[in-house]
Short mmCIF file of C-alpha atoms in Angstrom, two decimals:
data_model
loop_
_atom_site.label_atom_id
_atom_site.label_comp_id
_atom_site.label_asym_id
_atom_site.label_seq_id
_atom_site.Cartn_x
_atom_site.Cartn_y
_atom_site.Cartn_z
CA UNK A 60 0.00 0.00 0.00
CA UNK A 61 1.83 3.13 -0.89
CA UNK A 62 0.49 6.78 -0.24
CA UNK A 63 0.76 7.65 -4.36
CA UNK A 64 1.92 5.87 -7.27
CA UNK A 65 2.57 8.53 -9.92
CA UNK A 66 6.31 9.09 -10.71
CA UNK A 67 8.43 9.50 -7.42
CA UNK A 68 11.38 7.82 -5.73
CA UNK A 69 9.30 5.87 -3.53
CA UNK A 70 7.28 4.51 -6.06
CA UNK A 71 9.93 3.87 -8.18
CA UNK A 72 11.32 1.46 -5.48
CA UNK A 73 7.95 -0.04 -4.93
CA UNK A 74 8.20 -1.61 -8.44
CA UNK A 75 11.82 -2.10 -7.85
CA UNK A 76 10.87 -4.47 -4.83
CA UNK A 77 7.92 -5.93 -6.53
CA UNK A 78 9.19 -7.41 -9.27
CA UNK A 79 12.25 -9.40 -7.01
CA UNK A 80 10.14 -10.92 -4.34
CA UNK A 81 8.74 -14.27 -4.75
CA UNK A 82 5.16 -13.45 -3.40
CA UNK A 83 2.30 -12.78 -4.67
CA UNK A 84 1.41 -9.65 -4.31
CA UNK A 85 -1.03 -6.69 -5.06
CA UNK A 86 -0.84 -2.93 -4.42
CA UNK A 87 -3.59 -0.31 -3.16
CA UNK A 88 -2.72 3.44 -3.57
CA UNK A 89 -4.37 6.22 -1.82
CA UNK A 90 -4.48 8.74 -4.68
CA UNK A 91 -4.42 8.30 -8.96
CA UNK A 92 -2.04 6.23 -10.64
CA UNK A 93 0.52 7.39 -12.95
CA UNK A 94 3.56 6.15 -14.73
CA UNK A 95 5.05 3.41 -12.03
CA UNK A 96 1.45 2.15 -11.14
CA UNK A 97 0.95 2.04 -15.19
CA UNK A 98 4.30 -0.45 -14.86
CA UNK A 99 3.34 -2.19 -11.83
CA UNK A 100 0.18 -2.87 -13.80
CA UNK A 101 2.31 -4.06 -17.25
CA UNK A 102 4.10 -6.92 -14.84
CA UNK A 103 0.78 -8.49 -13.69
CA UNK A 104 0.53 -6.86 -10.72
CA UNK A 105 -3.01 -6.19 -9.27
CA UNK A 106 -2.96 -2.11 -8.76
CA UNK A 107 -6.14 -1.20 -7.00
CA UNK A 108 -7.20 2.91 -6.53
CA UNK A 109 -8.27 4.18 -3.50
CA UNK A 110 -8.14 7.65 -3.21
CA UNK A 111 -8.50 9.50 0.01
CA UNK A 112 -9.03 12.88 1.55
CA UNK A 113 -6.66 13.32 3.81
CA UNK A 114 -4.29 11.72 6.73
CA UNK A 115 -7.29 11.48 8.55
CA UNK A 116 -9.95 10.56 6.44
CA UNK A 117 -11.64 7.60 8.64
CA UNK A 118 -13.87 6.45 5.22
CA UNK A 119 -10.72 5.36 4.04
CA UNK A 120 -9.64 2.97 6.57
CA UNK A 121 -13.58 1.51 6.09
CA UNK A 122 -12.63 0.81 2.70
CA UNK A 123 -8.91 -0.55 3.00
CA UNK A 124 -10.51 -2.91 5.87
CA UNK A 125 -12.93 -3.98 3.63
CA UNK A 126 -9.81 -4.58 0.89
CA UNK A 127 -8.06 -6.22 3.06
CA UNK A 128 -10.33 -8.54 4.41
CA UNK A 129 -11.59 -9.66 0.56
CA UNK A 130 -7.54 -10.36 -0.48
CA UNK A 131 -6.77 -12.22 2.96
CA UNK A 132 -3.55 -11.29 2.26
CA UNK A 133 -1.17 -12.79 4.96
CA UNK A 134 1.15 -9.34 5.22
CA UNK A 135 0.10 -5.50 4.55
CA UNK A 136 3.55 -3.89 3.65
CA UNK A 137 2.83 0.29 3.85
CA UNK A 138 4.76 2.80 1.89
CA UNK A 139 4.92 6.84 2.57
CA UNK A 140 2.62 8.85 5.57
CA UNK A 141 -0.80 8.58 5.09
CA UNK A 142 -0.27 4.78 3.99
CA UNK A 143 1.36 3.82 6.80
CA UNK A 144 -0.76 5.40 8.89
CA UNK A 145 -4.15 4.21 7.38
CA UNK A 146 -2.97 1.37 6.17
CA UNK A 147 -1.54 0.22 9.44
CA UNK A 148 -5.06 0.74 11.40
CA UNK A 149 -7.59 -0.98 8.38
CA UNK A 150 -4.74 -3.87 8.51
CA UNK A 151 -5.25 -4.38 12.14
CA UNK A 152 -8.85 -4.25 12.24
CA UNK A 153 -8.91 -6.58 8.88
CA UNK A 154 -7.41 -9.34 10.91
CA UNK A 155 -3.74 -8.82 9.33
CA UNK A 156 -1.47 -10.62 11.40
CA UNK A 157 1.94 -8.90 10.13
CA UNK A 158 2.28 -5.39 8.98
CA UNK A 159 5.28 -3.88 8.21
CA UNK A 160 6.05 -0.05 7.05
CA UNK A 161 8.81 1.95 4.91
CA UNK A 162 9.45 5.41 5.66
CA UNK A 163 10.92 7.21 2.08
CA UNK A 164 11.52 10.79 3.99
CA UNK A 165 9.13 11.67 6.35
CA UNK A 166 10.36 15.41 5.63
CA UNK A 167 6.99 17.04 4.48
CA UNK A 168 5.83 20.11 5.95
CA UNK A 169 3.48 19.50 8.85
CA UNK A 170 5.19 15.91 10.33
CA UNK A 171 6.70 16.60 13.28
CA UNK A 172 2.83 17.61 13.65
CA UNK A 173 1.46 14.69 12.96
CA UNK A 174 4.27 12.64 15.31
CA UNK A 175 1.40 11.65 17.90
CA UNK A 176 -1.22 9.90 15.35
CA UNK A 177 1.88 8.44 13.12
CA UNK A 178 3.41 6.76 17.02
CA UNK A 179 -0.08 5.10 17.32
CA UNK A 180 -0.56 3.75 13.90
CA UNK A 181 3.02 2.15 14.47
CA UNK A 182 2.00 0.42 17.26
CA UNK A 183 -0.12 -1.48 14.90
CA UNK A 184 2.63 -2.67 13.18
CA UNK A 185 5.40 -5.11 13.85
CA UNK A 186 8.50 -3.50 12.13
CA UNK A 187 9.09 0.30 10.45
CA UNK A 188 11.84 -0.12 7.39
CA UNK A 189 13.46 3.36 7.55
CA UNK A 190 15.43 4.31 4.03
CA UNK A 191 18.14 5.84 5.51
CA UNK A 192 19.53 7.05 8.61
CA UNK A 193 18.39 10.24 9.52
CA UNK A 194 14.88 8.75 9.27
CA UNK A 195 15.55 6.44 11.84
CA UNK A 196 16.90 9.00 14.03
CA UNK A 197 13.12 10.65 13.48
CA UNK A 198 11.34 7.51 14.16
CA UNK A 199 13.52 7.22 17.37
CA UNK A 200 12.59 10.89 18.37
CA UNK A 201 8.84 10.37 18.06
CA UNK A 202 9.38 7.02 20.36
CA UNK A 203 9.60 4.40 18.34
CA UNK A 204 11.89 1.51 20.06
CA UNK A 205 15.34 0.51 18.39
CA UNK A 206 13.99 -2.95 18.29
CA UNK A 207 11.19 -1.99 15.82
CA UNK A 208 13.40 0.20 13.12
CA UNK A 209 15.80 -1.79 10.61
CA UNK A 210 17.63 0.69 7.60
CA UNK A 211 17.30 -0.59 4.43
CA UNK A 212 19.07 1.93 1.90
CA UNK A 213 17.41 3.17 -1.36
CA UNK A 214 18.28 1.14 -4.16
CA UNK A 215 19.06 1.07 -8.10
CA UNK A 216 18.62 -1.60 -10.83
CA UNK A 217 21.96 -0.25 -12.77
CA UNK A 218 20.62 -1.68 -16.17
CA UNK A 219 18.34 0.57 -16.11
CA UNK A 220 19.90 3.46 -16.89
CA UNK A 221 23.03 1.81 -18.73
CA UNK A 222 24.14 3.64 -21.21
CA UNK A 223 22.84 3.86 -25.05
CA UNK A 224 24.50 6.08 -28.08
CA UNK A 225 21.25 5.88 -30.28
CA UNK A 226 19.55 7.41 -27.22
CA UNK A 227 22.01 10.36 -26.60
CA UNK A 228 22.23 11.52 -30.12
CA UNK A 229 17.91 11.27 -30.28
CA UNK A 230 17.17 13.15 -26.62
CA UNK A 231 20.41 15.88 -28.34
CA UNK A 232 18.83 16.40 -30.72
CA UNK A 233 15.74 17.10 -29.24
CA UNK A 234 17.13 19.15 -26.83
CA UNK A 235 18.53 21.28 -29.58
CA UNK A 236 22.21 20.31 -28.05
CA UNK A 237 25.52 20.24 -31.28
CA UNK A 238 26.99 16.97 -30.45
CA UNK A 239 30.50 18.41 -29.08
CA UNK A 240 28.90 21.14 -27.18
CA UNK A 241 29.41 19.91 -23.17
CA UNK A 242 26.72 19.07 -21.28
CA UNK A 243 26.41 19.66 -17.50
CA UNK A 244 23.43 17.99 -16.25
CA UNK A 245 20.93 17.49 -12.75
CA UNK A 246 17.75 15.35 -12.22
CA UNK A 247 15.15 16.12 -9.18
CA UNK A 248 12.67 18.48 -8.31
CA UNK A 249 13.01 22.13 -8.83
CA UNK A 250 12.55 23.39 -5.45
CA UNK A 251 14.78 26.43 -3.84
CA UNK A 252 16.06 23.95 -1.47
CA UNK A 253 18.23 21.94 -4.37
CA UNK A 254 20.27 24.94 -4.97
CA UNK A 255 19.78 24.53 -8.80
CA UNK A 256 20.76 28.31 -8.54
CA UNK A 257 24.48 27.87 -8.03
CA UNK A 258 24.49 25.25 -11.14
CA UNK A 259 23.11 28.42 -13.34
CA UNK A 260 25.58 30.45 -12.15
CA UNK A 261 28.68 28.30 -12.25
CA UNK A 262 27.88 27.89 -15.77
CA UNK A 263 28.43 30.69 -16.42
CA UNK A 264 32.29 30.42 -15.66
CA UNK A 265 32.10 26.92 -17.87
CA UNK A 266 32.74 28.56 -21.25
CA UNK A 267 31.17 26.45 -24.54
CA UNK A 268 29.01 24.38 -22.00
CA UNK A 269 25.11 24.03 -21.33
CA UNK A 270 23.13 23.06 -18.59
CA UNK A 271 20.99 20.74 -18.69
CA UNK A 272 17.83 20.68 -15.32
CA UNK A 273 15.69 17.86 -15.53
CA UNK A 274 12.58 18.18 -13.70
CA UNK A 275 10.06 20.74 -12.79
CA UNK A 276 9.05 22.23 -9.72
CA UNK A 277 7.92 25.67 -8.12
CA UNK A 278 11.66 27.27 -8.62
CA UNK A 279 11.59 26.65 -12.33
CA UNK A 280 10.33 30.70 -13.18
CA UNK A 281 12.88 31.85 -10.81
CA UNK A 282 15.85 29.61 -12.21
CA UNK A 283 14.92 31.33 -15.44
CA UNK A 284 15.11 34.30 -14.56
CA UNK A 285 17.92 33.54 -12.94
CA UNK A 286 19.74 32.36 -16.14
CA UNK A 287 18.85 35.56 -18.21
CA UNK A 288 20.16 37.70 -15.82
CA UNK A 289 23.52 35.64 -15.82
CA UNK A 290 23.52 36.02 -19.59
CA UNK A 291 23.38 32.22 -20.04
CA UNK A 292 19.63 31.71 -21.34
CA UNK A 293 20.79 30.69 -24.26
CA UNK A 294 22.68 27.72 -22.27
CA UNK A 295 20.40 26.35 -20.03
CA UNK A 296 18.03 24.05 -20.75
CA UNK A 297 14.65 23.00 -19.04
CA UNK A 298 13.50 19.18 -20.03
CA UNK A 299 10.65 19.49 -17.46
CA UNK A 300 9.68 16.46 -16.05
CA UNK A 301 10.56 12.67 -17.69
CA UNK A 302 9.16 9.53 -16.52
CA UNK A 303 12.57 7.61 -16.62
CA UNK A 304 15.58 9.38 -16.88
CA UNK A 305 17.77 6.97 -18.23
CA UNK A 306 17.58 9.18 -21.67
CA UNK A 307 18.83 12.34 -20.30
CA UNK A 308 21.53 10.81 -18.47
CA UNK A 309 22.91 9.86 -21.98
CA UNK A 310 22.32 13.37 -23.31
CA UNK A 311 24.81 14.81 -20.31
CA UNK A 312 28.32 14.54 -20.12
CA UNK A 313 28.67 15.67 -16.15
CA UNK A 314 25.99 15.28 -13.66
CA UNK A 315 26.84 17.37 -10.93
CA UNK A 316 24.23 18.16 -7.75
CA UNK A 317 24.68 21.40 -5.48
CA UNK A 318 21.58 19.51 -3.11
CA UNK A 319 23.24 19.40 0.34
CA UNK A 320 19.81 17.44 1.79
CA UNK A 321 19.45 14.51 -0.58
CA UNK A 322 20.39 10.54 -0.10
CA UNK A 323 22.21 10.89 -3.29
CA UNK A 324 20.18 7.83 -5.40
CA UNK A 325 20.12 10.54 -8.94
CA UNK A 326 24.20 10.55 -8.10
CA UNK A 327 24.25 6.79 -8.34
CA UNK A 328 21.75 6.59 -11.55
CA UNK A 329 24.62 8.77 -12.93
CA UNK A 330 27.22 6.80 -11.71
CA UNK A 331 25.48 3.28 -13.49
CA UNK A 332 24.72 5.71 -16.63
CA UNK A 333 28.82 6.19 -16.76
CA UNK A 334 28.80 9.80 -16.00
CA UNK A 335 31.31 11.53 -13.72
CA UNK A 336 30.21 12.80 -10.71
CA UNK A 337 29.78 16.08 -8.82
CA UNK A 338 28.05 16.10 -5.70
CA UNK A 339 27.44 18.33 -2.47
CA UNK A 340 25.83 15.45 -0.80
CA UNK A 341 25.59 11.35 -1.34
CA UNK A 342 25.91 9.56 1.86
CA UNK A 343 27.13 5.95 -0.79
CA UNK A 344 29.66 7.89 -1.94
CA UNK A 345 30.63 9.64 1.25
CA UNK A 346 30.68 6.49 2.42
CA UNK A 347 33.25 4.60 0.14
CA UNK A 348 35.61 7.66 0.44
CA UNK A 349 35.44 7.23 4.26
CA UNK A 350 36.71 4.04 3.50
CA UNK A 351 39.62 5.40 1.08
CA UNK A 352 37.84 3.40 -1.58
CA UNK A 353 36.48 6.60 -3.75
CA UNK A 354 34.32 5.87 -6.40
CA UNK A 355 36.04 6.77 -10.06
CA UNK A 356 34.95 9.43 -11.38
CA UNK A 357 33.54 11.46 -8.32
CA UNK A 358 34.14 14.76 -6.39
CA UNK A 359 32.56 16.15 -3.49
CA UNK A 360 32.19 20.03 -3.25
CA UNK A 361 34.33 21.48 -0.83
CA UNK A 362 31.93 23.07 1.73
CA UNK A 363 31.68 26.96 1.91
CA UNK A 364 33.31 27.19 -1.25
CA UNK A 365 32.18 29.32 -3.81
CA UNK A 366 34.38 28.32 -5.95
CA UNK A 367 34.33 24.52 -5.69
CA UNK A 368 31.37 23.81 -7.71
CA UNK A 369 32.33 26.25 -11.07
CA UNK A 370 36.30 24.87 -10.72
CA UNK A 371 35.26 21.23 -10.21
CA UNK A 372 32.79 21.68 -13.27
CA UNK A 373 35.85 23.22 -15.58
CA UNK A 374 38.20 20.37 -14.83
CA UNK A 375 35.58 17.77 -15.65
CA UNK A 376 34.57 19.27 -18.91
CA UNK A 377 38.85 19.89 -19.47
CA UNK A 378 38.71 16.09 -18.36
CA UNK A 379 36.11 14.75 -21.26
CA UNK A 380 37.83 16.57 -23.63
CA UNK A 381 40.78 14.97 -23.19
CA UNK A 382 38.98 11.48 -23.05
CA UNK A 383 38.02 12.97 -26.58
CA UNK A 384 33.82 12.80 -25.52
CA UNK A 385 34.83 8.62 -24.42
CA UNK A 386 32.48 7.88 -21.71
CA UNK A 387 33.11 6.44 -18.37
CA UNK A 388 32.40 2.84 -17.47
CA UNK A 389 29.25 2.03 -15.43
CA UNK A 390 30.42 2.26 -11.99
CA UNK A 391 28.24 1.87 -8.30
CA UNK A 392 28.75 2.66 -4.88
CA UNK A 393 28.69 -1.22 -4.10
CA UNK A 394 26.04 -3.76 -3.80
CA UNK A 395 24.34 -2.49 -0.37
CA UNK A 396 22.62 0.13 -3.18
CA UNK A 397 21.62 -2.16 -5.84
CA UNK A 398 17.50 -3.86 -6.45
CA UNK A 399 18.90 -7.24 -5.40
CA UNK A 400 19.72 -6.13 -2.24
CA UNK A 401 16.71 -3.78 -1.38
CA UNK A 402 14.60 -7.31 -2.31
CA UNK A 403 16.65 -9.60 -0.07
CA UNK A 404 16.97 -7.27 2.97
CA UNK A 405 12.78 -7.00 2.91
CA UNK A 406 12.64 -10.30 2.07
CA UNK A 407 14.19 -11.23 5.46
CA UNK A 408 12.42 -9.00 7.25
CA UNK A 409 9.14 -10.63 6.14
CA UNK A 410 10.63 -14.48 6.49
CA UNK A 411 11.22 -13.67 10.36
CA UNK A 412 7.90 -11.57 10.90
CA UNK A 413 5.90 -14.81 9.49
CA UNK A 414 8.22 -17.27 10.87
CA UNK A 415 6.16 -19.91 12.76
CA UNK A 416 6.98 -19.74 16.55
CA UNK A 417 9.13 -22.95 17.96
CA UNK A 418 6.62 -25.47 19.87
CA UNK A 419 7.20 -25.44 23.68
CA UNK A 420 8.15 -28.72 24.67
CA UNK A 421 5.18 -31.39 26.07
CA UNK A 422 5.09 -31.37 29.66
CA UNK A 423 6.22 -34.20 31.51
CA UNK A 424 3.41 -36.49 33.23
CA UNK A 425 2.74 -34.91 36.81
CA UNK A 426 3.82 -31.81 36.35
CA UNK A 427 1.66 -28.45 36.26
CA UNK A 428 1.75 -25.73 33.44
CA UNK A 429 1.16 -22.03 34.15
CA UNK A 430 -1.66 -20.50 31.99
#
């Protein structure tokens, strides 16, 4: 049960999971289908529409009991807010006898809000899957136990954005890009928080080379604005919003992301699409160069530099000239972010929630047993 299945990142791993567990299985979401549900749909799945009113919208748990009951489905798994929080109740009073959540961000306005009513739907459930670990701190500070919180990392299928010539010279073309012009590139929403701002302007200092932002968001009038008073217009380059984004990733040349508040999953989609890397924030890369095992390919901005993001952009454009336009191999930040793993981890999680409990031993003749 997931809150929305339009395009999204937790959608996106929804079918990601799907399709590698060996269940049967059928998904409910709370508001209209889009793309992913569309795919969910395509691999046999059962995708059932619900839409609700609200996070508190008691008609809706009426109807996902009644759901739930007509599957009798063995395990409710709950993805996003409201899902996990109406989800979790209708499972309970359907009879459910395992129900198990994922928390994608928990970072909307109005959560820390809604702490109180989100602590007693979880008390419903058996085990909250947290997708990385500054959600589990959050789950901690609203009370839930240690004991009831296991991290399981967003995840990638690397194939799927592998790289594809035919596709980069099409979406180029498209775009209106001269195949040796330089391509600077970012997926994700455009919201003031990503800091898409400081790509426009450390273009500007990247002579001969476009930007490419792919997505669309509230920021997008501003960011154009932004680029005509920069005197780069002419070099940046609004795709709006794609349902996969394996093509653009072959239109770009450097991905590079200013966000200083994301996991980092677009970074790795680069990485697998055999793009270098320029990042602010990616806690899978952070973590192999905490290791002294750096990812190929990658930089991290130096913090409080205002300089680090329009010198690290130069030298990587300098850099694929000198490769003569060759791309990079597919590269990831190891298998702790790949599909497979994201499957088994929840797989495990479910095997030990339904687990049959060991049979206490007979008792002997002549002796008592405590009810």
């Amino acid at each position: 049960m997931i809150s929305t299945a339009a395009e999204g990142g937790a959608e996106h791993q929804l079918r990601l999971l799907l399709g590698r567990l060996p269940h049967d299985s059928e998904v409910v979401t709370l508001s209209p289908p889009g793309a992913e549900a569309q795919a969910i749909r395509a691999a046999g799945i059962p995708v059932h529409e619900l839409p609700t009113a609200g996070d508190r919208d008691l008609t809706a748990i009426v109807r996902l009991r009644r759901l739930i009951r007509r599957g009798r489905f063995d395990l409710v798994h709950t993805h996003l807010y409201r899902a996990c929080v109406q989800g979790r109740i209708a499972a309970r009073l359907a009879g459910v006898p395992h129900v198990v959540a994922t928390e994608h961000h928990l970072g909307r306005p109005g959560a820390a809000r809604l702490g109180p009513l989100y602590l007693f739907s979880e008390r419903l459930g058996e085990m909250t899957i947290a997708a990385t670990a500054a959600i589990a701190e959050r789950l901690r500070g609203w009370g839930v136990p240690d004991e009831r919180i296991a991290t399981v990392p967003r995840a990638i299928d690397p194939a799927e954005y592998r790289f594809d010539p035919a596709l980069r010279a099409a979406a180029r073309a498209r775009l209106g890009v001269a195949p040796g012009v330089p391509l600077i590139g970012v997926t994700g929403r455009l919201t003031p928080a990503r800091r898409f701002d400081l790509l426009i302007r450390a273009v500007a200092e990247v002579p001969g080379a476009a930007l490419l932002l792919v997505g669309d968001g509230p920021a997008r009038p501003a960011l154009a604005q932004l680029a005509i008073i920069e005197g780069v217009a002419d070099r940046v380059l609004f795709a709006g919003t794609v349902r996969h984004p394996r093509e653009m990733l072959c239109a770009m040349d450097v991905f590079a992301s200013p966000d200083q508040h994301t996991c980092g999953l677009a970074a790795l989609e680069a990485l697998a699409a055999g793009l270098p890397v320029v990042y602010a924030a990616c806690a899978p890369l952070e973590e192999r160069a905490a290791a002294r095992s750096p990812v190929r390919g990658t930089h991290r901005l130096t913090p409080h530099d205002r300089e680090s993001l329009p010198r690290t952009l130069r030298a990587e454009v300098l850099c694929h000239a000198e490769r003569g336009g060759a791309r990079l191999p597919p590269r990831t930040a190891g298998s702790r972010y790949d599909a497979d793993h994201l499957a088994s981890a929840v797989g495990q999680i479910y095997d030990r929630l339904t687990a049959p409990l060991p049979e206490l031993p007979s008792p002997r003749p002549g002796t008592a047993r405590n009810a």
